[in-house]
Amino acid sequence: MSVVPARSEAMPRVVHSVVTLRKAVAAFHAKGERVAVVPTMGALHDGHLALVEAGRREAERIVVTIFVNPSQFAPSEDFSRYPRDFDGDLAKLAGLRTDLVFAPDVGTMYPKGFATRVTVSGVSEGLCGAMRPHFFGGVATVVTKLLNQCGADVAMFGEKDYQQLLVVKRLAADLDIPTRITGVPTVREADGVAMSSRNVYLTPEQRRVAPELFATLNRVAAIACAGGNVATAITEGIASLGKAGFGPVDYLALCDAESLVPVVRLDRPGRVLGAAWLGGTRLIDNVPA
Ligand code: PAF
C-alpha cells in the first residue's frame, strides 16, 4: 500500500475543535450520508488502514481521530516516546479517501476542571486490566468522549485489542451511545506478528522472536478446541515463550469470548489471549478458540 498520495488523492480535512467536527458530521448526515469513525492514536499502520477500509464498507463518510491519550498511560509508560507521525498519517489516509481527521489537543479533550472518569467493571478487570490498572479507565473515558463528540453511525475497533473492543461495546450499550461498535479482524505481518504501532520499538533480534506469541496462542487454541488439557497447554505455552526469548508473560489465558471469564473447556466460543514482554516492549495478541 502506497503511503505517498497520488496527485488525485485529496488530503483529508483536518479539524481540531469539537464544534467544527460536529458541524462537519451534521452536514454529512443532512445529505443522508452515514458516517464511520475510526479512533486511533496515530502512527498508522496497515491494521489501522484496514479499520478505515472496513468503515468505508459501512458508511459513505470516514472520520479518523488521532489523539495520543495521556490518561491511558501510567507515569512509568511510554506516553512521551509513543510514535507520532502526523504528516505520514495524513498521507496514508489520503490514499484511502478519508473525509475528516479529528486531531484535538490535550486541552480540548481534558480542559481545566475535567473531573470525570468512565469505569467499566467486569470485562475490564482481568488480563490487561489487572496488569495495567489505569488503562481501561483512560480508554473508556476518551472513547466515550470521542463517540459523543463525533456522533458517527458506526465505530471501528481492531480485534487485536480484543479486551478493549469488549470494554467499548459494554460502555456504548450501558451509556446509550447510539454509535454501533464494530470489531475488525487483526492484520498480521507475513510471519503472523500482529501489527501494532509499538512494533517499531523491537530490535531486529526481538522482532525475530515475536512470532512465537501468535504461534503459542494458536497451539493453546488448537488444544482447547480439541478438548485437550488447557492448563497444561498454558503452562507449556509460557515455557515456550521463555525459551524463544520472551521475558515475563503477563498472562496467557483461555477465556469466554464474551465475558472474558477464564475457562478450562469450551462450551461456548472462546478466545485465547496473551501479553508478554520482549525487552522493554509489551506485546499483546489473541486468537479465537
Ligand atoms: O486502540 C487505540 O489506539 C486507543 O486505545 C484508542 C481506542 C484510540 C483510545 O485512545
PDB file of C-alpha atoms and ligand atoms in Angstrom:
ATOM      1  CA  MET A   1       0.000   0.000   0.000  1.00  0.00           C
ATOM      2  CA  SER A   2       1.457   3.342  -1.076  1.00  0.00           C
ATOM      3  CA  VAL A   3       1.990   5.912   1.670  1.00  0.00           C
ATOM      4  CA  VAL A   4       2.564   8.759  -0.780  1.00  0.00           C
ATOM      5  CA  PRO A   5      -0.742  10.137  -2.043  1.00  0.00           C
ATOM      6  CA  ALA A   6      -1.176  10.212  -5.820  1.00  0.00           C
ATOM      7  CA  ARG A   7      -1.926  13.643  -7.260  1.00  0.00           C
ATOM      8  CA  SER A   8      -5.651  12.925  -7.438  1.00  0.00           C
ATOM      9  CA  GLU A   9      -5.851  11.824  -3.778  1.00  0.00           C
ATOM     10  CA  ALA A  10      -7.053  14.714  -1.677  1.00  0.00           C
ATOM     11  CA  MET A  11      -5.594  15.146   1.782  1.00  0.00           C
ATOM     12  CA  PRO A  12      -8.311  14.707   4.419  1.00  0.00           C
ATOM     13  CA  ARG A  13      -9.694  17.835   6.016  1.00  0.00           C
ATOM     14  CA  VAL A  14      -8.166  18.211   9.489  1.00  0.00           C
ATOM     15  CA  VAL A  15     -10.282  19.665  12.297  1.00  0.00           C
ATOM     16  CA  HIS A  16      -9.182  20.338  15.838  1.00  0.00           C
ATOM     17  CA  SER A  17     -12.325  21.533  17.607  1.00  0.00           C
ATOM     18  CA  VAL A  18     -15.407  19.616  18.682  1.00  0.00           C
ATOM     19  CA  VAL A  19     -17.716  22.302  17.283  1.00  0.00           C
ATOM     20  CA  THR A  20     -16.168  22.035  13.802  1.00  0.00           C
ATOM     21  CA  LEU A  21     -16.226  18.228  13.951  1.00  0.00           C
ATOM     22  CA  ARG A  22     -19.916  18.215  14.866  1.00  0.00           C
ATOM     23  CA  LYS A  23     -20.793  20.688  12.096  1.00  0.00           C
ATOM     24  CA  ALA A  24     -18.978  18.569   9.508  1.00  0.00           C
ATOM     25  CA  VAL A  25     -20.666  15.350  10.660  1.00  0.00           C
ATOM     26  CA  ALA A  26     -24.063  17.089  10.756  1.00  0.00           C
ATOM     27  CA  ALA A  27     -23.505  18.223   7.144  1.00  0.00           C
ATOM     28  CA  PHE A  28     -22.834  14.600   6.085  1.00  0.00           C
ATOM     29  CA  HIS A  29     -25.954  13.422   7.922  1.00  0.00           C
ATOM     30  CA  ALA A  30     -28.042  16.225   6.382  1.00  0.00           C
ATOM     31  CA  LYS A  31     -27.200  14.747   2.961  1.00  0.00           C
ATOM     32  CA  GLY A  32     -28.334  11.323   4.136  1.00  0.00           C
ATOM     33  CA  GLU A  33     -24.749  10.008   4.330  1.00  0.00           C
ATOM     34  CA  ARG A  34     -23.706   7.561   7.021  1.00  0.00           C
ATOM     35  CA  VAL A  35     -20.524   8.272   8.970  1.00  0.00           C
ATOM     36  CA  ALA A  36     -17.950   5.771  10.280  1.00  0.00           C
ATOM     37  CA  VAL A  37     -15.394   6.817  12.881  1.00  0.00           C
ATOM     38  CA  VAL A  38     -12.025   5.130  13.428  1.00  0.00           C
ATOM     39  CA  PRO A  39     -10.481   6.169  16.767  1.00  0.00           C
ATOM     40  CA  THR A  40      -6.661   5.948  16.739  1.00  0.00           C
ATOM     41  CA  MET A  41      -3.579   7.248  18.475  1.00  0.00           C
ATOM     42  CA  GLY A  42      -1.879   7.815  15.114  1.00  0.00           C
ATOM     43  CA  ALA A  43       1.366   6.167  13.917  1.00  0.00           C
ATOM     44  CA  LEU A  44      -0.928   4.443  11.472  1.00  0.00           C
ATOM     45  CA  HIS A  45      -0.078   1.026  10.035  1.00  0.00           C
ATOM     46  CA  ASP A  46      -1.964  -1.395   7.802  1.00  0.00           C
ATOM     47  CA  GLY A  47      -4.066  -2.556  10.793  1.00  0.00           C
ATOM     48  CA  HIS A  48      -5.493   0.967  11.130  1.00  0.00           C
ATOM     49  CA  LEU A  49      -5.937   1.237   7.380  1.00  0.00           C
ATOM     50  CA  ALA A  50      -7.982  -1.991   7.461  1.00  0.00           C
ATOM     51  CA  LEU A  51     -10.266  -0.276  10.001  1.00  0.00           C
ATOM     52  CA  VAL A  52     -10.713   2.622   7.583  1.00  0.00           C
ATOM     53  CA  GLU A  53     -11.446   0.227   4.718  1.00  0.00           C
ATOM     54  CA  ALA A  54     -13.953  -1.656   6.890  1.00  0.00           C
ATOM     55  CA  GLY A  55     -15.562   1.692   7.785  1.00  0.00           C
ATOM     56  CA  ARG A  56     -15.868   2.503   4.074  1.00  0.00           C
ATOM     57  CA  ARG A  57     -17.933  -0.649   3.597  1.00  0.00           C
ATOM     58  CA  GLU A  58     -20.366   0.558   6.288  1.00  0.00           C
ATOM     59  CA  ALA A  59     -20.619   4.277   5.580  1.00  0.00           C
ATOM     60  CA  GLU A  60     -20.235   6.912   2.879  1.00  0.00           C
ATOM     61  CA  ARG A  61     -18.011   9.124   5.067  1.00  0.00           C
ATOM     62  CA  ILE A  62     -14.960   8.332   7.187  1.00  0.00           C
ATOM     63  CA  VAL A  63     -13.723  10.254  10.204  1.00  0.00           C
ATOM     64  CA  VAL A  64     -10.388   9.191  11.719  1.00  0.00           C
ATOM     65  CA  THR A  65      -9.499  10.550  15.150  1.00  0.00           C
ATOM     66  CA  ILE A  66      -5.836  10.950  16.053  1.00  0.00           C
ATOM     67  CA  PHE A  67      -5.146  11.612  19.724  1.00  0.00           C
ATOM     68  CA  VAL A  68      -2.407  10.113  21.889  1.00  0.00           C
ATOM     69  CA  ASN A  69      -4.482   9.857  25.040  1.00  0.00           C
ATOM     70  CA  PRO A  70      -2.362  10.605  28.124  1.00  0.00           C
ATOM     71  CA  SER A  71      -4.938   9.194  30.551  1.00  0.00           C
ATOM     72  CA  GLN A  72      -4.426   5.606  29.362  1.00  0.00           C
ATOM     73  CA  PHE A  73      -0.674   5.641  30.081  1.00  0.00           C
ATOM     74  CA  ALA A  74       0.756   5.158  33.592  1.00  0.00           C
ATOM     75  CA  PRO A  75       3.554   7.610  34.510  1.00  0.00           C
ATOM     76  CA  SER A  76       6.089   4.786  34.004  1.00  0.00           C
ATOM     77  CA  GLU A  77       4.828   4.004  30.483  1.00  0.00           C
ATOM     78  CA  ASP A  78       5.742   5.228  27.009  1.00  0.00           C
ATOM     79  CA  PHE A  79       3.465   8.273  26.521  1.00  0.00           C
ATOM     80  CA  SER A  80       6.320  10.664  25.723  1.00  0.00           C
ATOM     81  CA  ARG A  81       8.057   8.325  23.272  1.00  0.00           C
ATOM     82  CA  TYR A  82       4.896   6.830  21.729  1.00  0.00           C
ATOM     83  CA  PRO A  83       5.453   7.074  17.933  1.00  0.00           C
ATOM     84  CA  ARG A  84       3.933  10.174  16.324  1.00  0.00           C
ATOM     85  CA  ASP A  85       3.901  10.850  12.561  1.00  0.00           C
ATOM     86  CA  PHE A  86       1.014  13.193  11.797  1.00  0.00           C
ATOM     87  CA  ASP A  87       2.074  14.088   8.231  1.00  0.00           C
ATOM     88  CA  GLY A  88       2.751  10.448   7.381  1.00  0.00           C
ATOM     89  CA  ASP A  89      -0.661   9.517   8.829  1.00  0.00           C
ATOM     90  CA  LEU A  90      -2.421  12.110   6.658  1.00  0.00           C
ATOM     91  CA  ALA A  91      -0.647  10.814   3.550  1.00  0.00           C
ATOM     92  CA  LYS A  92      -1.762   7.251   4.295  1.00  0.00           C
ATOM     93  CA  LEU A  93      -5.342   8.378   4.942  1.00  0.00           C
ATOM     94  CA  ALA A  94      -5.418  10.395   1.721  1.00  0.00           C
ATOM     95  CA  GLY A  95      -4.781   7.144  -0.132  1.00  0.00           C
ATOM     96  CA  LEU A  96      -7.996   5.784   1.403  1.00  0.00           C
ATOM     97  CA  ARG A  97     -10.206   8.795   0.687  1.00  0.00           C
ATOM     98  CA  THR A  98     -10.662   9.717   4.349  1.00  0.00           C
ATOM     99  CA  ASP A  99     -13.032  12.656   4.672  1.00  0.00           C
ATOM    100  CA  LEU A 100     -12.070  14.101   8.013  1.00  0.00           C
ATOM    101  CA  VAL A 101      -9.325  13.799  10.607  1.00  0.00           C
ATOM    102  CA  PHE A 102     -10.197  14.964  14.111  1.00  0.00           C
ATOM    103  CA  ALA A 103      -6.967  15.825  15.932  1.00  0.00           C
ATOM    104  CA  PRO A 104      -7.822  17.505  19.225  1.00  0.00           C
ATOM    105  CA  ASP A 105      -5.161  18.734  21.631  1.00  0.00           C
ATOM    106  CA  VAL A 106      -5.000  17.665  25.270  1.00  0.00           C
ATOM    107  CA  GLY A 107      -6.714  20.885  26.412  1.00  0.00           C
ATOM    108  CA  THR A 108      -9.696  20.168  24.150  1.00  0.00           C
ATOM    109  CA  MET A 109     -10.115  16.643  25.481  1.00  0.00           C
ATOM    110  CA  TYR A 110      -9.294  17.384  29.116  1.00  0.00           C
ATOM    111  CA  PRO A 111      -9.986  21.074  29.766  1.00  0.00           C
ATOM    112  CA  LYS A 112      -9.219  22.676  33.109  1.00  0.00           C
ATOM    113  CA  GLY A 113     -11.573  21.271  35.749  1.00  0.00           C
ATOM    114  CA  PHE A 114     -12.140  17.960  33.910  1.00  0.00           C
ATOM    115  CA  ALA A 115     -13.220  15.520  36.653  1.00  0.00           C
ATOM    116  CA  THR A 116     -14.990  12.558  35.076  1.00  0.00           C
ATOM    117  CA  ARG A 117     -13.705   9.039  34.560  1.00  0.00           C
ATOM    118  CA  VAL A 118     -15.664   6.233  32.917  1.00  0.00           C
ATOM    119  CA  THR A 119     -15.185   2.891  34.667  1.00  0.00           C
ATOM    120  CA  VAL A 120     -16.378  -0.338  33.092  1.00  0.00           C
ATOM    121  CA  SER A 121     -16.456  -3.195  35.579  1.00  0.00           C
ATOM    122  CA  GLY A 122     -16.455  -6.907  34.754  1.00  0.00           C
ATOM    123  CA  VAL A 123     -14.918  -7.248  31.327  1.00  0.00           C
ATOM    124  CA  SER A 124     -12.171  -4.677  32.020  1.00  0.00           C
ATOM    125  CA  GLU A 125     -10.962  -6.215  35.276  1.00  0.00           C
ATOM    126  CA  GLY A 126      -8.779  -9.204  34.295  1.00  0.00           C
ATOM    127  CA  LEU A 127      -5.942  -9.625  31.773  1.00  0.00           C
ATOM    128  CA  CYS A 128      -4.652  -6.155  30.700  1.00  0.00           C
ATOM    129  CA  GLY A 129      -6.932  -4.527  33.274  1.00  0.00           C
ATOM    130  CA  ALA A 130      -5.208  -6.436  36.075  1.00  0.00           C
ATOM    131  CA  MET A 131      -1.711  -5.686  34.771  1.00  0.00           C
ATOM    132  CA  ARG A 132      -2.351  -2.031  33.814  1.00  0.00           C
ATOM    133  CA  PRO A 133      -4.966  -0.789  36.325  1.00  0.00           C
ATOM    134  CA  HIS A 134      -5.027   2.773  34.907  1.00  0.00           C
ATOM    135  CA  PHE A 135      -5.516   1.633  31.297  1.00  0.00           C
ATOM    136  CA  PHE A 136      -9.178   0.846  30.680  1.00  0.00           C
ATOM    137  CA  GLY A 137     -10.418   3.825  32.718  1.00  0.00           C
ATOM    138  CA  GLY A 138      -8.391   6.056  30.399  1.00  0.00           C
ATOM    139  CA  VAL A 139      -9.556   4.233  27.266  1.00  0.00           C
ATOM    140  CA  ALA A 140     -13.216   4.164  28.357  1.00  0.00           C
ATOM    141  CA  THR A 141     -13.172   7.881  29.196  1.00  0.00           C
ATOM    142  CA  VAL A 142     -11.568   9.007  25.936  1.00  0.00           C
ATOM    143  CA  VAL A 143     -13.635   6.665  23.750  1.00  0.00           C
ATOM    144  CA  THR A 144     -16.865   7.830  25.417  1.00  0.00           C
ATOM    145  CA  LYS A 145     -15.846  11.400  24.656  1.00  0.00           C
ATOM    146  CA  LEU A 146     -14.820  10.648  21.058  1.00  0.00           C
ATOM    147  CA  LEU A 147     -18.065   8.785  20.337  1.00  0.00           C
ATOM    148  CA  ASN A 148     -20.145  11.627  21.809  1.00  0.00           C
ATOM    149  CA  GLN A 149     -18.120  14.292  20.023  1.00  0.00           C
ATOM    150  CA  CYS A 150     -18.364  12.626  16.632  1.00  0.00           C
ATOM    151  CA  GLY A 151     -21.904  11.261  16.631  1.00  0.00           C
ATOM    152  CA  ALA A 152     -20.967   8.687  13.980  1.00  0.00           C
ATOM    153  CA  ASP A 153     -23.274   5.878  12.938  1.00  0.00           C
ATOM    154  CA  VAL A 154     -20.615   3.198  13.359  1.00  0.00           C
ATOM    155  CA  ALA A 155     -17.189   2.991  15.031  1.00  0.00           C
ATOM    156  CA  MET A 156     -14.447   0.555  14.038  1.00  0.00           C
ATOM    157  CA  PHE A 157     -12.108  -1.086  16.582  1.00  0.00           C
ATOM    158  CA  GLY A 158      -9.457  -3.743  15.964  1.00  0.00           C
ATOM    159  CA  GLU A 159      -9.784  -7.237  17.417  1.00  0.00           C
ATOM    160  CA  LYS A 160      -6.051  -7.018  18.116  1.00  0.00           C
ATOM    161  CA  ASP A 161      -7.101  -5.154  21.295  1.00  0.00           C
ATOM    162  CA  TYR A 162      -9.850  -7.662  21.977  1.00  0.00           C
ATOM    163  CA  GLN A 163     -10.445  -6.726  25.617  1.00  0.00           C
ATOM    164  CA  GLN A 164     -10.604  -3.045  24.626  1.00  0.00           C
ATOM    165  CA  LEU A 165     -13.222  -3.907  21.965  1.00  0.00           C
ATOM    166  CA  LEU A 166     -15.400  -5.613  24.602  1.00  0.00           C
ATOM    167  CA  VAL A 167     -14.943  -2.711  27.032  1.00  0.00           C
ATOM    168  CA  VAL A 168     -16.042  -0.248  24.334  1.00  0.00           C
ATOM    169  CA  LYS A 169     -19.057  -2.405  23.386  1.00  0.00           C
ATOM    170  CA  ARG A 170     -20.061  -2.527  27.074  1.00  0.00           C
ATOM    171  CA  LEU A 171     -19.772   1.228  27.660  1.00  0.00           C
ATOM    172  CA  ALA A 172     -21.651   2.079  24.445  1.00  0.00           C
ATOM    173  CA  ALA A 173     -24.508  -0.239  25.454  1.00  0.00           C
ATOM    174  CA  ASP A 174     -24.571   0.907  29.087  1.00  0.00           C
ATOM    175  CA  LEU A 175     -24.384   4.631  28.310  1.00  0.00           C
ATOM    176  CA  ASP A 176     -26.926   4.502  25.444  1.00  0.00           C
ATOM    177  CA  ILE A 177     -24.404   5.756  22.902  1.00  0.00           C
ATOM    178  CA  PRO A 178     -26.154   5.215  19.563  1.00  0.00           C
ATOM    179  CA  THR A 179     -22.967   4.501  17.579  1.00  0.00           C
ATOM    180  CA  ARG A 180     -22.711   0.822  16.547  1.00  0.00           C
ATOM    181  CA  ILE A 181     -19.385  -0.663  17.670  1.00  0.00           C
ATOM    182  CA  THR A 182     -17.827  -2.992  15.098  1.00  0.00           C
ATOM    183  CA  GLY A 183     -14.795  -5.258  15.561  1.00  0.00           C
ATOM    184  CA  VAL A 184     -12.373  -5.761  12.669  1.00  0.00           C
ATOM    185  CA  PRO A 185     -10.064  -8.817  12.417  1.00  0.00           C
ATOM    186  CA  THR A 186      -6.383  -8.368  13.293  1.00  0.00           C
ATOM    187  CA  VAL A 187      -3.994  -7.580  10.444  1.00  0.00           C
ATOM    188  CA  ARG A 188      -0.755  -9.577  10.659  1.00  0.00           C
ATOM    189  CA  GLU A 189       2.708  -9.447   9.152  1.00  0.00           C
ATOM    190  CA  ALA A 190       3.624 -12.379   6.886  1.00  0.00           C
ATOM    191  CA  ASP A 191       5.133 -14.248   9.872  1.00  0.00           C
ATOM    192  CA  GLY A 192       1.982 -13.837  11.987  1.00  0.00           C
ATOM    193  CA  VAL A 193       3.019 -10.905  14.179  1.00  0.00           C
ATOM    194  CA  ALA A 194       0.005  -8.674  14.848  1.00  0.00           C
ATOM    195  CA  MET A 195       0.515  -5.152  13.511  1.00  0.00           C
ATOM    196  CA  SER A 196       0.985  -2.610  16.273  1.00  0.00           C
ATOM    197  CA  SER A 197       2.378   0.913  16.454  1.00  0.00           C
ATOM    198  CA  ARG A 198       4.684  -0.339  19.213  1.00  0.00           C
ATOM    199  CA  ASN A 199       6.378  -2.932  16.955  1.00  0.00           C
ATOM    200  CA  VAL A 200       8.821  -0.171  15.950  1.00  0.00           C
ATOM    201  CA  TYR A 201      10.358  -0.474  19.428  1.00  0.00           C
ATOM    202  CA  LEU A 202      11.555  -4.055  18.714  1.00  0.00           C
ATOM    203  CA  THR A 203      15.206  -4.692  17.914  1.00  0.00           C
ATOM    204  CA  PRO A 204      15.857  -6.991  14.904  1.00  0.00           C
ATOM    205  CA  GLU A 205      16.539  -9.869  17.310  1.00  0.00           C
ATOM    206  CA  GLN A 206      13.323  -9.235  19.279  1.00  0.00           C
ATOM    207  CA  ARG A 207      11.370  -8.965  16.024  1.00  0.00           C
ATOM    208  CA  ARG A 208      12.724 -12.405  15.055  1.00  0.00           C
ATOM    209  CA  VAL A 209      11.353 -13.839  18.317  1.00  0.00           C
ATOM    210  CA  ALA A 210       7.981 -12.005  18.195  1.00  0.00           C
ATOM    211  CA  PRO A 211       6.047 -14.544  16.005  1.00  0.00           C
ATOM    212  CA  GLU A 212       6.281 -17.068  18.860  1.00  0.00           C
ATOM    213  CA  LEU A 213       3.437 -15.241  20.660  1.00  0.00           C
ATOM    214  CA  PHE A 214       0.949 -15.868  17.828  1.00  0.00           C
ATOM    215  CA  ALA A 215       2.245 -19.450  17.431  1.00  0.00           C
ATOM    216  CA  THR A 216       1.734 -20.092  21.166  1.00  0.00           C
ATOM    217  CA  LEU A 217      -1.799 -18.682  21.137  1.00  0.00           C
ATOM    218  CA  ASN A 218      -2.649 -20.913  18.185  1.00  0.00           C
ATOM    219  CA  ARG A 219      -1.261 -24.014  19.937  1.00  0.00           C
ATOM    220  CA  VAL A 220      -3.350 -23.333  23.061  1.00  0.00           C
ATOM    221  CA  ALA A 221      -6.442 -22.652  20.913  1.00  0.00           C
ATOM    222  CA  ALA A 222      -5.963 -25.914  18.971  1.00  0.00           C
ATOM    223  CA  ILE A 223      -5.671 -27.928  22.193  1.00  0.00           C
ATOM    224  CA  ALA A 224      -8.734 -26.176  23.682  1.00  0.00           C
ATOM    225  CA  CYS A 225     -10.777 -26.817  20.518  1.00  0.00           C
ATOM    226  CA  ALA A 226      -9.752 -30.494  20.558  1.00  0.00           C
ATOM    227  CA  GLY A 227     -10.924 -30.839  24.188  1.00  0.00           C
ATOM    228  CA  GLY A 228      -7.340 -31.253  25.477  1.00  0.00           C
ATOM    229  CA  ASN A 229      -5.802 -30.191  28.770  1.00  0.00           C
ATOM    230  CA  VAL A 230      -5.868 -26.395  28.671  1.00  0.00           C
ATOM    231  CA  ALA A 231      -3.959 -25.863  31.939  1.00  0.00           C
ATOM    232  CA  THR A 232      -1.045 -27.958  30.631  1.00  0.00           C
ATOM    233  CA  ALA A 233      -1.167 -26.198  27.266  1.00  0.00           C
ATOM    234  CA  ILE A 234      -0.914 -22.825  29.022  1.00  0.00           C
ATOM    235  CA  THR A 235       1.985 -23.941  31.230  1.00  0.00           C
ATOM    236  CA  GLU A 236       3.818 -25.297  28.179  1.00  0.00           C
ATOM    237  CA  GLY A 237       2.980 -22.137  26.222  1.00  0.00           C
ATOM    238  CA  ILE A 238       4.507 -19.891  28.880  1.00  0.00           C
ATOM    239  CA  ALA A 239       7.610 -22.101  28.928  1.00  0.00           C
ATOM    240  CA  SER A 240       7.940 -21.963  25.139  1.00  0.00           C
ATOM    241  CA  LEU A 241       7.666 -18.172  25.130  1.00  0.00           C
ATOM    242  CA  GLY A 242      10.507 -18.017  27.653  1.00  0.00           C
ATOM    243  CA  LYS A 243      12.579 -20.469  25.629  1.00  0.00           C
ATOM    244  CA  ALA A 244      12.066 -18.412  22.460  1.00  0.00           C
ATOM    245  CA  GLY A 245      13.420 -15.288  24.165  1.00  0.00           C
ATOM    246  CA  PHE A 246      10.410 -13.552  25.713  1.00  0.00           C
ATOM    247  CA  GLY A 247      10.749 -12.033  29.169  1.00  0.00           C
ATOM    248  CA  PRO A 248       7.865 -12.065  31.664  1.00  0.00           C
ATOM    249  CA  VAL A 249       4.498 -13.322  30.454  1.00  0.00           C
ATOM    250  CA  ASP A 250       1.800 -11.057  31.939  1.00  0.00           C
ATOM    251  CA  TYR A 251      -0.890 -13.577  31.066  1.00  0.00           C
ATOM    252  CA  LEU A 252      -1.742 -16.445  28.748  1.00  0.00           C
ATOM    253  CA  ALA A 253      -5.367 -17.454  29.157  1.00  0.00           C
ATOM    254  CA  LEU A 254      -8.346 -19.166  27.580  1.00  0.00           C
ATOM    255  CA  CYS A 255     -11.443 -17.057  28.232  1.00  0.00           C
ATOM    256  CA  ASP A 256     -15.082 -16.964  27.317  1.00  0.00           C
ATOM    257  CA  ALA A 257     -15.186 -14.798  24.178  1.00  0.00           C
ATOM    258  CA  GLU A 258     -17.968 -12.539  25.522  1.00  0.00           C
ATOM    259  CA  SER A 259     -17.364 -12.207  29.253  1.00  0.00           C
ATOM    260  CA  LEU A 260     -13.586 -12.821  29.264  1.00  0.00           C
ATOM    261  CA  VAL A 261     -14.042 -15.058  32.302  1.00  0.00           C
ATOM    262  CA  PRO A 262     -11.210 -17.665  32.244  1.00  0.00           C
ATOM    263  CA  VAL A 263     -12.398 -21.163  31.291  1.00  0.00           C
ATOM    264  CA  VAL A 264     -10.730 -24.575  31.106  1.00  0.00           C
ATOM    265  CA  ARG A 265     -13.018 -26.081  28.459  1.00  0.00           C
ATOM    266  CA  LEU A 266     -15.059 -24.703  25.607  1.00  0.00           C
ATOM    267  CA  ASP A 267     -18.845 -24.956  25.793  1.00  0.00           C
ATOM    268  CA  ARG A 268     -19.201 -21.626  24.000  1.00  0.00           C
ATOM    269  CA  PRO A 269     -16.922 -19.537  21.753  1.00  0.00           C
ATOM    270  CA  GLY A 270     -13.636 -18.815  23.467  1.00  0.00           C
ATOM    271  CA  ARG A 271     -10.636 -16.573  22.973  1.00  0.00           C
ATOM    272  CA  VAL A 272      -7.001 -17.257  23.798  1.00  0.00           C
ATOM    273  CA  LEU A 273      -5.295 -14.062  24.895  1.00  0.00           C
ATOM    274  CA  GLY A 274      -1.665 -13.361  25.741  1.00  0.00           C
ATOM    275  CA  ALA A 275       0.573 -10.495  26.805  1.00  0.00           C
ATOM    276  CA  ALA A 276       4.334 -10.882  27.129  1.00  0.00           C
ATOM    277  CA  TRP A 277       7.432  -8.723  27.240  1.00  0.00           C
ATOM    278  CA  LEU A 278      10.221  -8.604  24.697  1.00  0.00           C
ATOM    279  CA  GLY A 279      12.818  -6.423  26.367  1.00  0.00           C
ATOM    280  CA  GLY A 280      11.021  -3.180  27.260  1.00  0.00           C
ATOM    281  CA  THR A 281       8.150  -3.787  24.820  1.00  0.00           C
ATOM    282  CA  ARG A 282       4.921  -5.450  25.848  1.00  0.00           C
ATOM    283  CA  LEU A 283       3.206  -7.371  23.037  1.00  0.00           C
ATOM    284  CA  ILE A 284      -0.447  -8.430  23.193  1.00  0.00           C
ATOM    285  CA  ASP A 285      -2.349 -10.693  20.860  1.00  0.00           C
ATOM    286  CA  ASN A 286      -5.335 -13.043  20.795  1.00  0.00           C
ATOM    287  CA  VAL A 287      -6.981 -15.686  18.622  1.00  0.00           C
ATOM    288  CA  PRO A 288     -10.460 -17.241  18.556  1.00  0.00           C
ATOM    289  CA  ALA A 289     -10.955 -20.732  20.044  1.00  0.00           C
TER     290      ALA A 289
HETATM  291  O1  PAF B   1      -6.539   1.448  20.439  1.00  0.00           O
HETATM  292  C1  PAF B   1      -6.164   2.636  20.496  1.00  0.00           C
HETATM  293  O2  PAF B   1      -5.448   3.110  19.633  1.00  0.00           O
HETATM  294  C2  PAF B   1      -6.590   3.500  21.667  1.00  0.00           C
HETATM  295  O3  PAF B   1      -6.674   2.758  22.837  1.00  0.00           O
HETATM  296  C3  PAF B   1      -7.900   4.268  21.412  1.00  0.00           C
HETATM  297  C4  PAF B   1      -9.083   3.327  21.209  1.00  0.00           C
HETATM  298  C5  PAF B   1      -7.755   5.142  20.173  1.00  0.00           C
HETATM  299  C6  PAF B   1      -8.222   5.163  22.604  1.00  0.00           C
HETATM  300  O4  PAF B   1      -7.196   6.074  22.845  1.00  0.00           O
END
